[in-house]
Short mmCIF file of C-alpha atoms and ligand atoms in Angstrom, two decimals:
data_model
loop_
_atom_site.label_atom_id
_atom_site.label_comp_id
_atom_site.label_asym_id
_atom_site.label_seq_id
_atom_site.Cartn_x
_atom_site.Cartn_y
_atom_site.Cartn_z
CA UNK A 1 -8.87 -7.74 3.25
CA UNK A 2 -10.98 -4.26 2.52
CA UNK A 3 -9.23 -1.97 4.75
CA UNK A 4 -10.36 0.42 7.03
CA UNK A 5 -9.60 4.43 6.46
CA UNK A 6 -9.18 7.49 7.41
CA UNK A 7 -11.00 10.00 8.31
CA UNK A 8 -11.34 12.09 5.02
CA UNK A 9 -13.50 9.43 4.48
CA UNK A 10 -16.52 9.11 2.14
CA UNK A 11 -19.56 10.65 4.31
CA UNK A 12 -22.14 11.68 2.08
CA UNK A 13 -23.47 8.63 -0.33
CA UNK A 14 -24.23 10.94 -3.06
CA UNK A 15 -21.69 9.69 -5.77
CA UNK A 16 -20.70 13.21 -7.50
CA UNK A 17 -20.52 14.33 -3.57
CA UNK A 18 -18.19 11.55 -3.22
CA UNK A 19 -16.02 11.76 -5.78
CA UNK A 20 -15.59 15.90 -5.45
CA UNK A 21 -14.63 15.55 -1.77
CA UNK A 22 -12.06 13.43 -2.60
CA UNK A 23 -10.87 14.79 -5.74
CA UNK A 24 -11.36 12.52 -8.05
CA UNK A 25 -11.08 12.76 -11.87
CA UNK A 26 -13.32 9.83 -13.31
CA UNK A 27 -15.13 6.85 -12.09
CA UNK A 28 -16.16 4.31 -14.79
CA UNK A 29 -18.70 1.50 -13.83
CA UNK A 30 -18.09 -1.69 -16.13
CA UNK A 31 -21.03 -4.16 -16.04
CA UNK A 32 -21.16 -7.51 -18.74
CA UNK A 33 -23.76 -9.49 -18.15
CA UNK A 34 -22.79 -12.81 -20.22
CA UNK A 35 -19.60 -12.96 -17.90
CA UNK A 36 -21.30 -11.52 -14.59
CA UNK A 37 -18.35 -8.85 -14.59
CA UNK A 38 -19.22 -6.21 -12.48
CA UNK A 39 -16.32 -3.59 -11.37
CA UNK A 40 -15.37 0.01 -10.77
CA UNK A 41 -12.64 1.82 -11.90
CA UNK A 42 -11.44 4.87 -10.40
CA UNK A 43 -9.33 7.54 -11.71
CA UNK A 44 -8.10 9.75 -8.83
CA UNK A 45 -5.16 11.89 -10.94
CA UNK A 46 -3.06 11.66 -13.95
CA UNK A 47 -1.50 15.58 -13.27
CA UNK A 48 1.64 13.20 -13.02
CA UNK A 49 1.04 10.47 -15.66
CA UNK A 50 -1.52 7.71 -16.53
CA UNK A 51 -3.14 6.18 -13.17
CA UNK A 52 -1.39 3.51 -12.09
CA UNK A 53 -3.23 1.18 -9.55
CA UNK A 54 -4.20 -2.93 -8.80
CA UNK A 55 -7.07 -4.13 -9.31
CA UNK A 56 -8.81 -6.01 -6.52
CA UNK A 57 -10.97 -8.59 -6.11
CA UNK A 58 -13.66 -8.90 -3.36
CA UNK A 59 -17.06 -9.97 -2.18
CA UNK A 60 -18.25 -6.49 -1.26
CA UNK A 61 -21.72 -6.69 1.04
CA UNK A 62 -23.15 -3.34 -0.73
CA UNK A 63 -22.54 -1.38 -3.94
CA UNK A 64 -21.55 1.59 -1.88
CA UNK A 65 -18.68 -0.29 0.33
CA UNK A 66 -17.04 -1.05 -3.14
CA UNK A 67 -17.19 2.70 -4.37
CA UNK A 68 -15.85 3.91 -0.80
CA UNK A 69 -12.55 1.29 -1.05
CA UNK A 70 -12.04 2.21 -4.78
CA UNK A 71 -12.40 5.87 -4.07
CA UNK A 72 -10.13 5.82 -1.05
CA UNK A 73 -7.54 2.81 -2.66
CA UNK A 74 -7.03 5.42 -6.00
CA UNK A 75 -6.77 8.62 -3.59
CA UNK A 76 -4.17 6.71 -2.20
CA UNK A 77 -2.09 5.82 -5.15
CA UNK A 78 -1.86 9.50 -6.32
CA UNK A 79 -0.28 10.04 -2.96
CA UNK A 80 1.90 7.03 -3.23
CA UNK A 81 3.42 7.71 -6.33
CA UNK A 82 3.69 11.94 -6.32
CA UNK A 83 6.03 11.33 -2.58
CA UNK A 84 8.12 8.52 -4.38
CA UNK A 85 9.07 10.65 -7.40
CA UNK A 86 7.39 8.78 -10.01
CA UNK A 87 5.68 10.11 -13.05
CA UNK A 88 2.57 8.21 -13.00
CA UNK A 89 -1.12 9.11 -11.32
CA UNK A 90 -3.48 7.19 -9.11
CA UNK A 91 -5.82 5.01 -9.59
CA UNK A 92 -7.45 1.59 -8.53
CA UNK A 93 -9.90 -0.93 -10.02
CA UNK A 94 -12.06 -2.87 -7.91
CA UNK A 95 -14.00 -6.29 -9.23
CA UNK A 96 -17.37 -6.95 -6.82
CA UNK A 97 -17.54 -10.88 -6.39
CA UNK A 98 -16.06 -14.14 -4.97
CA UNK A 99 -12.90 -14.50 -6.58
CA UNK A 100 -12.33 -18.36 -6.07
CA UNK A 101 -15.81 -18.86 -8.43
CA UNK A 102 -16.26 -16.06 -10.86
CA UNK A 103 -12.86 -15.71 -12.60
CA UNK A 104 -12.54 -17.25 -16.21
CA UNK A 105 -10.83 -16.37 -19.07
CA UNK A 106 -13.64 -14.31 -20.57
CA UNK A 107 -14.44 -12.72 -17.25
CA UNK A 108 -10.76 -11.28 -17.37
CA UNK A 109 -10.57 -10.82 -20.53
CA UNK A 110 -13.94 -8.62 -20.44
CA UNK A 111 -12.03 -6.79 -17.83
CA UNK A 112 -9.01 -6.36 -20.26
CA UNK A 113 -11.37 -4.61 -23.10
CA UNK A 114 -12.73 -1.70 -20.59
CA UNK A 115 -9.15 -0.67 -19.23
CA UNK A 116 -8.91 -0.87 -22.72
CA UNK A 117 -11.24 1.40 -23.61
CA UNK A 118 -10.35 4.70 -21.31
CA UNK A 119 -6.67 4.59 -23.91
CA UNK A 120 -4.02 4.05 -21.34
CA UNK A 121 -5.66 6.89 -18.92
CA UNK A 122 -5.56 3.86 -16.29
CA UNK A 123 -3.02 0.90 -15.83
CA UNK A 124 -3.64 -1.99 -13.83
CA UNK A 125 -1.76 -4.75 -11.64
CA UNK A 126 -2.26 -6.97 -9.01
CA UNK A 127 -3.81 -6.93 -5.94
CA UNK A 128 -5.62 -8.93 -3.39
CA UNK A 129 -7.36 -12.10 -5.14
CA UNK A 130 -5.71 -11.34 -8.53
CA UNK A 131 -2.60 -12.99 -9.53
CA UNK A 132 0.05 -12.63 -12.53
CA UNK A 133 -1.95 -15.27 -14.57
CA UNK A 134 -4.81 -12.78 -14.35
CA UNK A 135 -2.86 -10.12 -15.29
CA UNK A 136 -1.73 -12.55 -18.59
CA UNK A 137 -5.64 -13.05 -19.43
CA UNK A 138 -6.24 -9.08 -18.87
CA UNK A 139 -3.08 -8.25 -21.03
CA UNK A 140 -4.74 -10.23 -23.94
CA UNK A 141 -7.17 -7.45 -24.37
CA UNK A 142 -4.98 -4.16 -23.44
CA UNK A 143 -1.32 -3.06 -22.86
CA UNK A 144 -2.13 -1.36 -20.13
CA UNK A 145 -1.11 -3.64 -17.44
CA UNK A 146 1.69 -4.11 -15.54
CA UNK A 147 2.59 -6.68 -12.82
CA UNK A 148 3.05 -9.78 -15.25
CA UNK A 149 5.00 -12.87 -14.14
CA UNK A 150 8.70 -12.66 -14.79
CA UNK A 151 8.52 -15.02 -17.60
CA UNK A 152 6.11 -12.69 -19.40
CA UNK A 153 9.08 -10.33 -19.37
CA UNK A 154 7.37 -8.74 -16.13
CA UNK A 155 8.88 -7.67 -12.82
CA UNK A 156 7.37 -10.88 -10.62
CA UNK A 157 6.51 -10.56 -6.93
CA UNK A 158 6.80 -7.09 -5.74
CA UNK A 159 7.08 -8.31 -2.27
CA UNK A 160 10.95 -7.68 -1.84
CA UNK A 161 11.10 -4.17 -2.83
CA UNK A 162 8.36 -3.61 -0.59
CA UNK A 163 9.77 -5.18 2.12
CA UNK A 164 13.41 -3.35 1.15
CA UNK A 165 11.50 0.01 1.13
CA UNK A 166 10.07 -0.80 4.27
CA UNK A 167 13.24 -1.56 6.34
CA UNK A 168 15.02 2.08 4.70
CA UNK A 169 11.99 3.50 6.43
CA UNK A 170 12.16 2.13 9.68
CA UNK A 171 15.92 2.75 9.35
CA UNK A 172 15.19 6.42 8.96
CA UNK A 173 12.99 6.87 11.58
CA UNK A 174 14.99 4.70 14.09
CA UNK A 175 17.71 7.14 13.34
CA UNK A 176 15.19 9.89 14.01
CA UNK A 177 14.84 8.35 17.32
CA UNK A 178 18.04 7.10 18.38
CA UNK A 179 20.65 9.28 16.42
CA UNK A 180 21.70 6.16 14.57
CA UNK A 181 19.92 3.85 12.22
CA UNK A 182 21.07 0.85 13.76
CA UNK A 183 18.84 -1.78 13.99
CA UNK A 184 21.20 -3.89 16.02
CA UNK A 185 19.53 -5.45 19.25
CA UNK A 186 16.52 -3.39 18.92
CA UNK A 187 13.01 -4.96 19.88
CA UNK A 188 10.74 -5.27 16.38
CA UNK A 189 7.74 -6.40 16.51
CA UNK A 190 6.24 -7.85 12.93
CA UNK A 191 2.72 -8.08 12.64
CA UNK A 192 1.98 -10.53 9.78
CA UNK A 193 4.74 -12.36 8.44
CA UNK A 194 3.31 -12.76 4.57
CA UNK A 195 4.61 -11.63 1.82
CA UNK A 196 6.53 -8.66 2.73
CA UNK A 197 6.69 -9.19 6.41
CA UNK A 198 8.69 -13.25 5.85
CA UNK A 199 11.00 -10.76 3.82
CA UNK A 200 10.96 -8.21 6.14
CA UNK A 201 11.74 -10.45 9.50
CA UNK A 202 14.59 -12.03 7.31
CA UNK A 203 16.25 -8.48 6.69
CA UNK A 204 15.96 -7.77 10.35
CA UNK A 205 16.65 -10.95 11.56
CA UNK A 206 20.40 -10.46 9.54
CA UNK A 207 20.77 -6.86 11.32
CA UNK A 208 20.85 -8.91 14.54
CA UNK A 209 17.70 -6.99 15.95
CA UNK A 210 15.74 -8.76 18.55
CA UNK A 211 12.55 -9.66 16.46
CA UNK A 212 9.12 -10.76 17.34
CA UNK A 213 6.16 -12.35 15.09
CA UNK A 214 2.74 -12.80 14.77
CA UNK A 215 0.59 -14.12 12.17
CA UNK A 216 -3.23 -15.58 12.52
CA UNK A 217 -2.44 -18.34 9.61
CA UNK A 218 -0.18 -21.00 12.53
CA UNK A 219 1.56 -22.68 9.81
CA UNK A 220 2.72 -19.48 7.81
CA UNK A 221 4.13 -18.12 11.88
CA UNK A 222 5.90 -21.48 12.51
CA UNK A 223 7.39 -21.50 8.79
CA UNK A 224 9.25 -17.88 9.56
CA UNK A 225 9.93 -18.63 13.25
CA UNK A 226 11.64 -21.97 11.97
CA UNK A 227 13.56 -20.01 9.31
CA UNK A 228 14.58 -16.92 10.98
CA UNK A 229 14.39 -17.83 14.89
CA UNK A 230 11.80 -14.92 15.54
CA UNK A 231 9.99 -15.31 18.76
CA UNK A 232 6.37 -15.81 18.39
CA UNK A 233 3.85 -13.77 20.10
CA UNK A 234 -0.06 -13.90 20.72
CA UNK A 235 -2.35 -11.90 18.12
CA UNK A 236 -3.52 -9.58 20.42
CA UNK A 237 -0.19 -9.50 22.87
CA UNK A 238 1.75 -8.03 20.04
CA UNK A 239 0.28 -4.87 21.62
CA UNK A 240 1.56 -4.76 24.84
CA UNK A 241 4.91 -6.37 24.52
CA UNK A 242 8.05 -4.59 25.14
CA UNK A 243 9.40 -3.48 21.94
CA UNK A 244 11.42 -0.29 20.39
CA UNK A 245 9.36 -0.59 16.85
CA UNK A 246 6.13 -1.99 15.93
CA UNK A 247 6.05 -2.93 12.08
CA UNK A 248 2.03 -3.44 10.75
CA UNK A 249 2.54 -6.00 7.90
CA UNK A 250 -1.05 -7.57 8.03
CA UNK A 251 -3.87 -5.06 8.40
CA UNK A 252 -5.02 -1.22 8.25
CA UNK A 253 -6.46 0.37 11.37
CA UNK A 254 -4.30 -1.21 13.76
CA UNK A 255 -2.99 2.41 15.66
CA UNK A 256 -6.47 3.08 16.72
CA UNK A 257 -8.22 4.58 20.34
CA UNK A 258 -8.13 0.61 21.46
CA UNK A 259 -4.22 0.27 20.87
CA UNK A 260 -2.43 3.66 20.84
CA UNK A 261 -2.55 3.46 24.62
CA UNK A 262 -0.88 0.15 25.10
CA UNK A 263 1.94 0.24 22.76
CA UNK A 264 5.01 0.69 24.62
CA UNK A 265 7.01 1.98 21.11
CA UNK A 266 9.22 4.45 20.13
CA UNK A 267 8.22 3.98 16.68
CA UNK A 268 6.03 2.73 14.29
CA UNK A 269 7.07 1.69 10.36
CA UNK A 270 5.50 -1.02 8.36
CA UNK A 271 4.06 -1.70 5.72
CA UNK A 272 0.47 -2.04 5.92
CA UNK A 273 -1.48 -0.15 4.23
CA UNK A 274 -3.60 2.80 5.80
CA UNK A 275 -2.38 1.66 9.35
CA UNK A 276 -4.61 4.79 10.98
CA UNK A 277 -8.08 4.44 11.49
CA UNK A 278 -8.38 8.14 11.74
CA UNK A 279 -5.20 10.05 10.02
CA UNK A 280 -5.39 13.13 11.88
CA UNK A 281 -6.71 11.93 14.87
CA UNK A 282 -4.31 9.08 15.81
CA UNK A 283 -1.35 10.91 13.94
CA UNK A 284 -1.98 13.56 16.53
CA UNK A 285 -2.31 10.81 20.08
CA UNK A 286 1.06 9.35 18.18
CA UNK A 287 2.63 13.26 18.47
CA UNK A 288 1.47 13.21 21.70
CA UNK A 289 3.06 10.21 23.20
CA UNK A 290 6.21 10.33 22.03
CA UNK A 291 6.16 7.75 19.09
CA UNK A 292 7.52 8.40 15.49
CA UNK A 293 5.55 7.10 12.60
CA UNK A 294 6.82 6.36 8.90
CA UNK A 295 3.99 7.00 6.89
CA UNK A 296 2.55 4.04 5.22
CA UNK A 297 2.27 4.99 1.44
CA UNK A 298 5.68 6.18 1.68
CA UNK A 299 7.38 3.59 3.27
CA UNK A 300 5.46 0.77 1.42
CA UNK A 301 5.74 2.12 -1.86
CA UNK A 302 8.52 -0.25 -3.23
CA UNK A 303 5.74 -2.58 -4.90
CA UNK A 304 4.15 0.44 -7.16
CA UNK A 305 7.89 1.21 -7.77
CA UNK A 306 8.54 -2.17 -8.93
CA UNK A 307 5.46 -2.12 -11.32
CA UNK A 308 6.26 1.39 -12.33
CA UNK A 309 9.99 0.16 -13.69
CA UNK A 310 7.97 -3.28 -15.53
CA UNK A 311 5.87 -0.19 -16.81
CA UNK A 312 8.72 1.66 -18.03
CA UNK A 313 9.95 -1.01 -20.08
CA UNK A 314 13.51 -3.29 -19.87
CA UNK A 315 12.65 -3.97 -16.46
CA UNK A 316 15.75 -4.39 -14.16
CA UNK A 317 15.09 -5.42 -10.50
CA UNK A 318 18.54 -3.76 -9.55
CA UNK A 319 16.61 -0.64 -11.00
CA UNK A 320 13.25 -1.27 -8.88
CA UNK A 321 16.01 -1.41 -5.31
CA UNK A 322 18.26 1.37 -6.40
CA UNK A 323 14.93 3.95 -6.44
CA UNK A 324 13.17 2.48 -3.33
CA UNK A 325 16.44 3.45 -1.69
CA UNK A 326 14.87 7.00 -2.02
CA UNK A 327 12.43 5.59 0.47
CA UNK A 328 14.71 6.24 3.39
CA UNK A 329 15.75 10.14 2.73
CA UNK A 330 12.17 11.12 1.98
CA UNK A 331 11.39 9.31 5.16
CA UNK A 332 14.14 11.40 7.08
CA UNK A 333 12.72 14.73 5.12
CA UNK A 334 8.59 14.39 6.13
CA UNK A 335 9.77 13.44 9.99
CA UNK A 336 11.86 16.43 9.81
CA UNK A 337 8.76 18.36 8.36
CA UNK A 338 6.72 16.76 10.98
CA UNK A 339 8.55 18.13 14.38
CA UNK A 340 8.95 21.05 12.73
CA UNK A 341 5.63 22.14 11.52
CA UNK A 342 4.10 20.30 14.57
CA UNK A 343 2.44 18.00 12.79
CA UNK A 344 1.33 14.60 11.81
CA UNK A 345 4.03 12.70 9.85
CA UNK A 346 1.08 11.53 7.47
CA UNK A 347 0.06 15.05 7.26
CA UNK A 348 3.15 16.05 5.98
CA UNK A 349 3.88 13.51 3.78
CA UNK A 350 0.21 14.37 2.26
CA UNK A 351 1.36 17.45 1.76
CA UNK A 352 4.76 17.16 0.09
CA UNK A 353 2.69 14.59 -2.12
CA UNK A 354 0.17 17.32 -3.17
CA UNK A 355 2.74 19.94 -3.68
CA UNK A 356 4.97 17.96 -6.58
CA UNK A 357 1.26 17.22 -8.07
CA UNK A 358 0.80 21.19 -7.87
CA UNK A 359 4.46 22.61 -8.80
CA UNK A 360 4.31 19.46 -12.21
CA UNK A 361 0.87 20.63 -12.98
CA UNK A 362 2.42 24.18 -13.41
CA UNK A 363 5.33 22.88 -15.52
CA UNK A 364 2.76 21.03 -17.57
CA UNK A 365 1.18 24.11 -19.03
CA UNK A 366 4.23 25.50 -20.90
CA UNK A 367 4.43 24.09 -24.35
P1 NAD B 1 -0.06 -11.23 2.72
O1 NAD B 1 -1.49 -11.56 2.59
O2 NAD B 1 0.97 -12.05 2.03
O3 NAD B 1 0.35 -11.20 4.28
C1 NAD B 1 -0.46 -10.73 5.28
C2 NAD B 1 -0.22 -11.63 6.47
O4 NAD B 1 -0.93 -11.08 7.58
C3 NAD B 1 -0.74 -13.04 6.27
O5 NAD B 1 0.25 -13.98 6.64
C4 NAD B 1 -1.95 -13.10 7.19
O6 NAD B 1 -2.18 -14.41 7.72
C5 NAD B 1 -1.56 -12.13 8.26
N1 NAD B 1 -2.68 -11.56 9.03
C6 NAD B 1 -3.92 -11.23 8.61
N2 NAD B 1 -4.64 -10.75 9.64
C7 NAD B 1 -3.83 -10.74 10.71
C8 NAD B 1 -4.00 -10.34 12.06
N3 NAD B 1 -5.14 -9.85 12.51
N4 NAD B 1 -2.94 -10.46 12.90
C9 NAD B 1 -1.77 -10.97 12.48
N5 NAD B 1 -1.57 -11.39 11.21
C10 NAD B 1 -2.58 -11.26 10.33
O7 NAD B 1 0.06 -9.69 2.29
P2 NAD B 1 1.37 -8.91 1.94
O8 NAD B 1 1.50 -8.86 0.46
O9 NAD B 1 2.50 -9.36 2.77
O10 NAD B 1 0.95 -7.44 2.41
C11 NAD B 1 0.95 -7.10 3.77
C12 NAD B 1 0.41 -5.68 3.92
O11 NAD B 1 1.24 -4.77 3.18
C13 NAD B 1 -1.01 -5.50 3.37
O12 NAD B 1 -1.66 -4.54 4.17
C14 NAD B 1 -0.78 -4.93 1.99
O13 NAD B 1 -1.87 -4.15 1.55
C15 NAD B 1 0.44 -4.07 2.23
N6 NAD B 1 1.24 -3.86 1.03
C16 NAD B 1 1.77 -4.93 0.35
C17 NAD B 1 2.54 -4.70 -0.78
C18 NAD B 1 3.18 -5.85 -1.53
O14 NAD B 1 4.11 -5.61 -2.33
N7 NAD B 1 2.77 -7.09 -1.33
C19 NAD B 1 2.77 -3.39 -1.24
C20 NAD B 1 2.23 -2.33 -0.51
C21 NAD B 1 1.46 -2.57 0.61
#
């Protein structure tokens, strides 16, 4: 699942051109050649802490597409943890190869010894086609991971909080909307009902809002609409339906030139990551017809913040919920930054990001 970004996106294919446009602070390129490792780690910025960040697995068709998704995945992360409040910076690791035939002890292990090696700078976790025995094998060779099963003394599946930090955030920007954030009776439409959207549908579902699914894995759609009595709709119908709030839960670049014009919302929160194919473009057409939008790294953020508390140390899950509740006033603060600045919601939340990275940088350089 390599998502599609924004438009600050990587043009030039030198790698220092790269990597200054987009503000990065290091890149390291790990290669091992008895284990076949081959991955990237990128270091966006630790102004607020250590970089914080997954690692993900993937068969990547060029060298270049897996330096664009670890250069825009890190960017990300710094943004993702400066808006929630944490103390940490961003950054990502990604491993080039098929998942299902490479991994092996050694290969992870291998892995372990270069996060290793950059002294706690970076800290990694899960992400797609790594799991929490993965995380065990990389932990053998470095503290610096986070993400381990809960009976490694880790947090377990950060789905929940995601999905909790999600719903505060459509909460906020229904009451944006509507003057109340009552999801009672309103029309939700859940695209992808995995990890977080099941828990997400289940949350609304107990509101008594009027949900709808979709999901391109059958059996994983029938599961939820057995459990929670969501209606099912086609892949491509979730589009046009009628429906008060559209929650992404599957892919990025969904709000795009191809669907803005057909979705019949007045807002847009989920948590999919990266859910504009062009940030400034699309947040703009969104401005322009009407439709609120919860900005993605801010609304999903509840899985970082459940790493960050495993990080931390004595992690409590109670702990993990009680700061993704921030979720939904930062939510109310960037929409109210939005109208009244006239701009993008994902503009503004960019820019509340980068000024906490800016005003603790200053605090930084007293002694
Ligand atoms: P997941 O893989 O468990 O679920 C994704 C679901 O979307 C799957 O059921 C899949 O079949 C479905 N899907 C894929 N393509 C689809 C399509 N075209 N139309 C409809 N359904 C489709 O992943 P997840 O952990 O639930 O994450 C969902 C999204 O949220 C991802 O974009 C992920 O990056 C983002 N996210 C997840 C977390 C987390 O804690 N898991 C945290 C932050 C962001």
């Amino acid at each position: 699942m390599v998502e599609i970004y924004p438009t600050q996106a990587v043009q030039n294919h030198s790698i220092f051109g790269d990597i200054s446009s987009l503000g990065h602070e290091q890149v390291v390129f790990c290669q091992d050649e008895p284990t076949g490792l081959k991955a990237i780690i990128a270091i966006h910025n630790t102004v607020l802490g250590p970089a914080l960040g997954g690692t993900r697995m993937w068969q990547y068709t060029s060298d270049q597409e897996a330096i664009t998704d670890v250069l825009r995945l890190s960017r990300g992360m710094t943004f993702k943890a400066a808006i929630s409040g944490l103390n940490i910076g961003g950054g990502k690791a990604v491993i080039i190869g098929d998942a299902r035939k490479m991994k092996s002890e050694a290969f992870l292990r291998r892995f372990g010894r270069f996060i290793e090696s950059l002294g706690g700078r970076y800290i990694t976790a899960e992400d797609v086609n790594m799991n929490t025995r993965d995380m065990e094998y990389i932990s053998m060779e470095t503290d610096h991971v986070t993400g381990l099963h809960e009976s490694k003394g880790g947090g377990g599946d950060p789905s929940p909080v995601t999905a909790y930090g999600t719903y505060l955030g459509m909460k906020a920007a229904a009451k944006k909307v509507y003057g109340t954030d009552s999801l009672v009776g309103k029309k939700i439409a859940v695209q992808g009902v995995g990890q977080v959207g099941g828990h997400l549908v289940e949350r609304l579902v107990k509101e008594n809002a009027r949900v709808f699914i979709t999901d391109i894995s059958e059996e994983r759609l029938a599961q939820i609409h057995k459990t929670s009595g969501a209606i099912v709709v086609g892949q491509d119908e979730i589009y046009d339906i009628d429906m008060d709030i559209y929650a992404p839960c599957a892919l990025g670049a969904t709000i795009n030139d191809n669907t803005i014009g057909r979705l019949r919302c007045q807002v847009i929160a989920g948590a999919a990551n990266n859910q504009l194919l062009d940030e400034h473009k699309h947040g703009q057409m969104l401005i322009d017809k009407g439709i609120i939008y919860a900005p993605d790294f801010l609304i999903n953020a509840g899985g970082l913040i459940n790493v960050y508390a495993e990080y931390l140390g004595g992690y409590k899950r109670e702990v993990a919920y009680q700061q993704a509740e921030n979720i939904y006033h930062t939510c109310m603060d960037i929409l109210d930054k939005s109208a009244a600045e006239n701009i993008p919601s994902q503009q503004a939340a960019i820019k509340l990001a980068e000024k906490r990275i800016a005003d603790m940088g200053k605090v930084k350089m007293s002694y």
